[in-house]
Amino acid sequence: MSLFIDVDAICKLAHWQLLDKLPALLGTPIVECVTLSSVRYRAQRCLSKPDGRLFQTADAAQAVLAAVTSMKAPLAATAFDLSVFENASDIDPGEAVLLAAVIATPGARLLTGDKRALRAISKLASIRPVLAGRVVMLEHVLLLALDTYGLDWVRKSVCPQAAVDKAIFICMGSRCDAPEISVREGFESYLNESRCACDPTILIK
C-alpha cells in the first residue's frame, strides 16, 4: 500500500526523529513511500545552512535525504490533471499533486501536516468520497509513537523541535511537560476536528 507524504509532514517528522520509524508505525515499507521531487533539492540546500522555515537543523535535512533515497521515484506535477483543485485556494500545487496521485492509485494513502488543506478537501464534494478513510495526519503518527515508545521517548524526540508545528507544541505543553492523558487528548482533539469536517471522514480509522 503506497503512502504519499507531503513536504510539511516529511520535514516535521525528520525534526522529531520519526521519519525512520514511519514504516514500522504505519506498516508501510519505505520503498512504498513517495514524496515530491522538490523536497530533495530543498533538503540538499539546507545541509550547510538550514533555511529556518522547512528546516531548522541540518540533521533534519540529512534525515529527509536519507529517507528520499530509499523511496519510490518522486512525483512531478506534469503527470496529473490538477484542474479539480484550481479554485481550492488553501490547497497548494504540491498538495494538489499528491492528492491527485492518491486518487489515481488504488489503496494509496496520504500523510499530511497541512490542516488548511484538509479543511479545503472537506469542501470538495467531487473528490471527498474517493479520499474517504485514506488520509493520515501527523497526530495519528504521534499517537502511534506514544503507544509504541512511550511518553518519555516522544518527549525526548519531539520536544527539542516541537515548535515546528503549532498544534503539536500546544499538545506537548509550553514546557513540554504535559501529562500523557493531556497529550493524548490534545492529539485526539485535532483528529476529531478533521474527522467531523465531512461525512464520510477522509481520515483513516
PDB file of N, CA, C and O in Angstrom, residues 29-75:
ATOM      1  N   PRO A  29       6.379  -0.131   4.068  1.00  0.00           N
ATOM      2  CA  PRO A  29       7.827  -0.098   3.835  1.00  0.00           C
ATOM      3  C   PRO A  29       8.246   1.225   3.209  1.00  0.00           C
ATOM      4  O   PRO A  29       7.479   1.822   2.443  1.00  0.00           O
ATOM      5  N   ILE A  30       9.447   1.670   3.504  1.00  0.00           N
ATOM      6  CA  ILE A  30       9.931   2.936   2.973  1.00  0.00           C
ATOM      7  C   ILE A  30       9.943   2.938   1.452  1.00  0.00           C
ATOM      8  O   ILE A  30       9.749   3.980   0.810  1.00  0.00           O
ATOM      9  N   VAL A  31      10.130   1.761   0.840  1.00  0.00           N
ATOM     10  CA  VAL A  31      10.154   1.687  -0.624  1.00  0.00           C
ATOM     11  C   VAL A  31       8.776   1.892  -1.233  1.00  0.00           C
ATOM     12  O   VAL A  31       8.644   2.056  -2.445  1.00  0.00           O
ATOM     13  N   GLU A  32       7.721   1.881  -0.400  1.00  0.00           N
ATOM     14  CA  GLU A  32       6.365   2.140  -0.877  1.00  0.00           C
ATOM     15  C   GLU A  32       5.929   3.575  -0.576  1.00  0.00           C
ATOM     16  O   GLU A  32       4.771   3.929  -0.812  1.00  0.00           O
ATOM     17  N   CYS A  33       6.840   4.380  -0.051  1.00  0.00           N
ATOM     18  CA  CYS A  33       6.535   5.777   0.243  1.00  0.00           C
ATOM     19  C   CYS A  33       6.971   6.663  -0.923  1.00  0.00           C
ATOM     20  O   CYS A  33       7.941   6.368  -1.624  1.00  0.00           O
ATOM     21  N   VAL A  34       6.250   7.758  -1.105  1.00  0.00           N
ATOM     22  CA  VAL A  34       6.508   8.682  -2.213  1.00  0.00           C
ATOM     23  C   VAL A  34       6.357  10.107  -1.706  1.00  0.00           C
ATOM     24  O   VAL A  34       5.496  10.384  -0.868  1.00  0.00           O
ATOM     25  N   THR A  35       7.174  11.019  -2.228  1.00  0.00           N
ATOM     26  CA  THR A  35       7.002  12.432  -1.916  1.00  0.00           C
ATOM     27  C   THR A  35       7.280  13.248  -3.176  1.00  0.00           C
ATOM     28  O   THR A  35       7.469  12.695  -4.258  1.00  0.00           O
ATOM     29  N   LEU A  36       7.286  14.547  -3.043  1.00  0.00           N
ATOM     30  CA  LEU A  36       7.524  15.426  -4.188  1.00  0.00           C
ATOM     31  C   LEU A  36       9.014  15.574  -4.477  1.00  0.00           C
ATOM     32  O   LEU A  36       9.839  15.539  -3.569  1.00  0.00           O
ATOM     33  N   SER A  37       9.333  15.766  -5.745  1.00  0.00           N
ATOM     34  CA  SER A  37      10.736  15.881  -6.145  1.00  0.00           C
ATOM     35  C   SER A  37      11.403  17.107  -5.520  1.00  0.00           C
ATOM     36  O   SER A  37      12.609  17.099  -5.272  1.00  0.00           O
ATOM     37  N   SER A  38      10.630  18.144  -5.229  1.00  0.00           N
ATOM     38  CA  SER A  38      11.214  19.386  -4.716  1.00  0.00           C
ATOM     39  C   SER A  38      11.871  19.222  -3.349  1.00  0.00           C
ATOM     40  O   SER A  38      12.794  19.976  -3.005  1.00  0.00           O
ATOM     41  N   VAL A  39      11.415  18.254  -2.563  1.00  0.00           N
ATOM     42  CA  VAL A  39      11.923  18.159  -1.190  1.00  0.00           C
ATOM     43  C   VAL A  39      13.402  17.769  -1.160  1.00  0.00           C
ATOM     44  O   VAL A  39      14.154  18.217  -0.283  1.00  0.00           O
ATOM     45  N   ARG A  40      13.837  16.964  -2.113  1.00  0.00           N
ATOM     46  CA  ARG A  40      15.253  16.575  -2.159  1.00  0.00           C
ATOM     47  C   ARG A  40      16.143  17.806  -2.324  1.00  0.00           C
ATOM     48  O   ARG A  40      17.146  17.967  -1.619  1.00  0.00           O
ATOM     49  N   TYR A  41      15.787  18.679  -3.263  1.00  0.00           N
ATOM     50  CA  TYR A  41      16.619  19.845  -3.544  1.00  0.00           C
ATOM     51  C   TYR A  41      16.598  20.834  -2.385  1.00  0.00           C
ATOM     52  O   TYR A  41      17.618  21.446  -2.063  1.00  0.00           O
ATOM     53  N   ARG A  42      15.446  20.968  -1.745  1.00  0.00           N
ATOM     54  CA  ARG A  42      15.363  21.880  -0.610  1.00  0.00           C
ATOM     55  C   ARG A  42      16.187  21.349   0.567  1.00  0.00           C
ATOM     56  O   ARG A  42      16.846  22.114   1.275  1.00  0.00           O
ATOM     57  N   ALA A  43      16.169  20.047   0.755  1.00  0.00           N
ATOM     58  CA  ALA A  43      16.966  19.447   1.825  1.00  0.00           C
ATOM     59  C   ALA A  43      18.463  19.583   1.537  1.00  0.00           C
ATOM     60  O   ALA A  43      19.252  19.896   2.441  1.00  0.00           O
ATOM     61  N   GLN A  44      18.853  19.375   0.298  1.00  0.00           N
ATOM     62  CA  GLN A  44      20.268  19.490  -0.059  1.00  0.00           C
ATOM     63  C   GLN A  44      20.795  20.900   0.214  1.00  0.00           C
ATOM     64  O   GLN A  44      21.911  21.072   0.708  1.00  0.00           O
ATOM     65  N   ARG A  45      19.979  21.900  -0.089  1.00  0.00           N
ATOM     66  CA  ARG A  45      20.406  23.288   0.129  1.00  0.00           C
ATOM     67  C   ARG A  45      20.560  23.605   1.616  1.00  0.00           C
ATOM     68  O   ARG A  45      21.300  24.513   1.988  1.00  0.00           O
ATOM     69  N   CYS A  46      19.838  22.850   2.453  1.00  0.00           N
ATOM     70  CA  CYS A  46      19.832  23.143   3.886  1.00  0.00           C
ATOM     71  C   CYS A  46      20.828  22.309   4.692  1.00  0.00           C
ATOM     72  O   CYS A  46      20.880  22.421   5.919  1.00  0.00           O
ATOM     73  N   LEU A  47      21.619  21.489   4.026  1.00  0.00           N
ATOM     74  CA  LEU A  47      22.607  20.693   4.742  1.00  0.00           C
ATOM     75  C   LEU A  47      23.675  21.572   5.391  1.00  0.00           C
ATOM     76  O   LEU A  47      24.141  21.287   6.490  1.00  0.00           O
ATOM     77  N   SER A  48      24.049  22.632   4.707  1.00  0.00           N
ATOM     78  CA  SER A  48      25.084  23.513   5.247  1.00  0.00           C
ATOM     79  C   SER A  48      24.495  24.723   5.968  1.00  0.00           C
ATOM     80  O   SER A  48      25.109  25.260   6.893  1.00  0.00           O
ATOM     81  N   LYS A  49      23.273  25.132   5.546  1.00  0.00           N
ATOM     82  CA  LYS A  49      22.642  26.290   6.176  1.00  0.00           C
ATOM     83  C   LYS A  49      21.128  26.108   6.170  1.00  0.00           C
ATOM     84  O   LYS A  49      20.471  26.411   5.176  1.00  0.00           O
ATOM     85  N   PRO A  50      20.558  25.618   7.274  1.00  0.00           N
ATOM     86  CA  PRO A  50      19.098  25.455   7.359  1.00  0.00           C
ATOM     87  C   PRO A  50      18.376  26.766   7.072  1.00  0.00           C
ATOM     88  O   PRO A  50      18.852  27.840   7.454  1.00  0.00           O
ATOM     89  N   ASP A  51      17.231  26.671   6.382  1.00  0.00           N
ATOM     90  CA  ASP A  51      16.528  27.881   5.954  1.00  0.00           C
ATOM     91  C   ASP A  51      15.657  28.500   7.039  1.00  0.00           C
ATOM     92  O   ASP A  51      15.117  29.598   6.866  1.00  0.00           O
ATOM     93  N   GLY A  52      15.469  27.810   8.180  1.00  0.00           N
ATOM     94  CA  GLY A  52      14.661  28.356   9.254  1.00  0.00           C
ATOM     95  C   GLY A  52      13.172  28.289   8.989  1.00  0.00           C
ATOM     96  O   GLY A  52      12.369  28.742   9.805  1.00  0.00           O
ATOM     97  N   ARG A  53      12.788  27.708   7.868  1.00  0.00           N
ATOM     98  CA  ARG A  53      11.369  27.543   7.542  1.00  0.00           C
ATOM     99  C   ARG A  53      11.044  26.055   7.511  1.00  0.00           C
ATOM    100  O   ARG A  53      10.524  25.508   8.481  1.00  0.00           O
ATOM    101  N   LEU A  54      11.373  25.392   6.416  1.00  0.00           N
ATOM    102  CA  LEU A  54      11.166  23.942   6.364  1.00  0.00           C
ATOM    103  C   LEU A  54      12.150  23.208   7.258  1.00  0.00           C
ATOM    104  O   LEU A  54      11.808  22.216   7.904  1.00  0.00           O
ATOM    105  N   PHE A  55      13.381  23.699   7.303  1.00  0.00           N
ATOM    106  CA  PHE A  55      14.427  23.016   8.053  1.00  0.00           C
ATOM    107  C   PHE A  55      15.043  23.932   9.097  1.00  0.00           C
ATOM    108  O   PHE A  55      15.609  24.974   8.774  1.00  0.00           O
ATOM    109  N   GLN A  56      14.921  23.506  10.345  1.00  0.00           N
ATOM    110  CA  GLN A  56      15.541  24.226  11.450  1.00  0.00           C
ATOM    111  C   GLN A  56      16.950  23.715  11.736  1.00  0.00           C
ATOM    112  O   GLN A  56      17.756  24.426  12.328  1.00  0.00           O
ATOM    113  N   THR A  57      17.234  22.485  11.327  1.00  0.00           N
ATOM    114  CA  THR A  57      18.544  21.882  11.592  1.00  0.00           C
ATOM    115  C   THR A  57      19.043  21.130  10.361  1.00  0.00           C
ATOM    116  O   THR A  57      18.251  20.647   9.542  1.00  0.00           O
ATOM    117  N   ALA A  58      20.360  21.016  10.273  1.00  0.00           N
ATOM    118  CA  ALA A  58      20.964  20.236   9.194  1.00  0.00           C
ATOM    119  C   ALA A  58      20.668  18.750   9.375  1.00  0.00           C
ATOM    120  O   ALA A  58      20.553  18.011   8.395  1.00  0.00           O
ATOM    121  N   ASP A  59      20.521  18.301  10.616  1.00  0.00           N
ATOM    122  CA  ASP A  59      20.213  16.894  10.875  1.00  0.00           C
ATOM    123  C   ASP A  59      18.869  16.506  10.267  1.00  0.00           C
ATOM    124  O   ASP A  59      18.712  15.406   9.737  1.00  0.00           O
ATOM    125  N   ALA A  60      17.900  17.406  10.353  1.00  0.00           N
ATOM    126  CA  ALA A  60      16.591  17.130   9.760  1.00  0.00           C
ATOM    127  C   ALA A  60      16.696  17.035   8.240  1.00  0.00           C
ATOM    128  O   ALA A  60      16.085  16.156   7.617  1.00  0.00           O
ATOM    129  N   ALA A  61      17.472  17.918   7.637  1.00  0.00           N
ATOM    130  CA  ALA A  61      17.672  17.869   6.186  1.00  0.00           C
ATOM    131  C   ALA A  61      18.341  16.563   5.777  1.00  0.00           C
ATOM    132  O   ALA A  61      17.969  15.931   4.785  1.00  0.00           O
ATOM    133  N   GLN A  62      19.322  16.128   6.555  1.00  0.00           N
ATOM    134  CA  GLN A  62      20.006  14.868   6.273  1.00  0.00           C
ATOM    135  C   GLN A  62      19.055  13.688   6.402  1.00  0.00           C
ATOM    136  O   GLN A  62      19.093  12.739   5.599  1.00  0.00           O
ATOM    137  N   ALA A  63      18.181  13.709   7.400  1.00  0.00           N
ATOM    138  CA  ALA A  63      17.212  12.629   7.597  1.00  0.00           C
ATOM    139  C   ALA A  63      16.253  12.533   6.418  1.00  0.00           C
ATOM    140  O   ALA A  63      15.893  11.433   5.975  1.00  0.00           O
ATOM    141  N   VAL A  64      15.838  13.686   5.899  1.00  0.00           N
ATOM    142  CA  VAL A  64      14.956  13.691   4.736  1.00  0.00           C
ATOM    143  C   VAL A  64      15.664  13.112   3.521  1.00  0.00           C
ATOM    144  O   VAL A  64      15.111  12.281   2.795  1.00  0.00           O
ATOM    145  N   LEU A  65      16.905  13.514   3.301  1.00  0.00           N
ATOM    146  CA  LEU A  65      17.661  12.994   2.151  1.00  0.00           C
ATOM    147  C   LEU A  65      17.842  11.485   2.248  1.00  0.00           C
ATOM    148  O   LEU A  65      17.720  10.770   1.258  1.00  0.00           O
ATOM    149  N   ALA A  66      18.131  10.998   3.449  1.00  0.00           N
ATOM    150  CA  ALA A  66      18.316   9.560   3.639  1.00  0.00           C
ATOM    151  C   ALA A  66      17.027   8.808   3.333  1.00  0.00           C
ATOM    152  O   ALA A  66      17.053   7.745   2.697  1.00  0.00           O
ATOM    153  N   ALA A  67      15.894   9.348   3.752  1.00  0.00           N
ATOM    154  CA  ALA A  67      14.627   8.690   3.508  1.00  0.00           C
ATOM    155  C   ALA A  67      14.250   8.719   2.030  1.00  0.00           C
ATOM    156  O   ALA A  67      13.827   7.699   1.465  1.00  0.00           O
ATOM    157  N   VAL A  68      14.415   9.877   1.403  1.00  0.00           N
ATOM    158  CA  VAL A  68      14.036  10.032  -0.001  1.00  0.00           C
ATOM    159  C   VAL A  68      14.832   9.086  -0.891  1.00  0.00           C
ATOM    160  O   VAL A  68      14.314   8.568  -1.891  1.00  0.00           O
ATOM    161  N   THR A  69      16.074   8.834  -0.529  1.00  0.00           N
ATOM    162  CA  THR A  69      16.923   7.935  -1.308  1.00  0.00           C
ATOM    163  C   THR A  69      16.337   6.526  -1.398  1.00  0.00           C
ATOM    164  O   THR A  69      16.511   5.821  -2.400  1.00  0.00           O
ATOM    165  N   SER A  70      15.611   6.121  -0.356  1.00  0.00           N
ATOM    166  CA  SER A  70      15.042   4.776  -0.321  1.00  0.00           C
ATOM    167  C   SER A  70      13.606   4.704  -0.834  1.00  0.00           C
ATOM    168  O   SER A  70      13.055   3.618  -0.989  1.00  0.00           O
ATOM    169  N   MET A  71      12.997   5.859  -1.088  1.00  0.00           N
ATOM    170  CA  MET A  71      11.601   5.891  -1.521  1.00  0.00           C
ATOM    171  C   MET A  71      11.457   5.625  -3.016  1.00  0.00           C
ATOM    172  O   MET A  71      12.442   5.574  -3.751  1.00  0.00           O
ATOM    173  N   LYS A  72      10.189   5.498  -3.431  1.00  0.00           N
ATOM    174  CA  LYS A  72       9.885   5.407  -4.852  1.00  0.00           C
ATOM    175  C   LYS A  72      10.300   6.701  -5.547  1.00  0.00           C
ATOM    176  O   LYS A  72      10.563   7.714  -4.910  1.00  0.00           O
ATOM    177  N   ALA A  73      10.319   6.658  -6.881  1.00  0.00           N
ATOM    178  CA  ALA A  73      10.652   7.863  -7.639  1.00  0.00           C
ATOM    179  C   ALA A  73       9.712   8.996  -7.248  1.00  0.00           C
ATOM    180  O   ALA A  73       8.504   8.789  -7.099  1.00  0.00           O
ATOM    181  N   PRO A  74      10.248  10.202  -7.053  1.00  0.00           N
ATOM    182  CA  PRO A  74       9.410  11.331  -6.618  1.00  0.00           C
ATOM    183  C   PRO A  74       8.401  11.747  -7.683  1.00  0.00           C
ATOM    184  O   PRO A  74       8.567  11.460  -8.876  1.00  0.00           O
ATOM    185  N   LEU A  75       7.362  12.445  -7.233  1.00  0.00           N
ATOM    186  CA  LEU A  75       6.287  12.859  -8.125  1.00  0.00           C
ATOM    187  C   LEU A  75       6.616  14.175  -8.812  1.00  0.00           C
ATOM    188  O   LEU A  75       7.226  15.064  -8.226  1.00  0.00           O
TER     189      LEU A  75
END
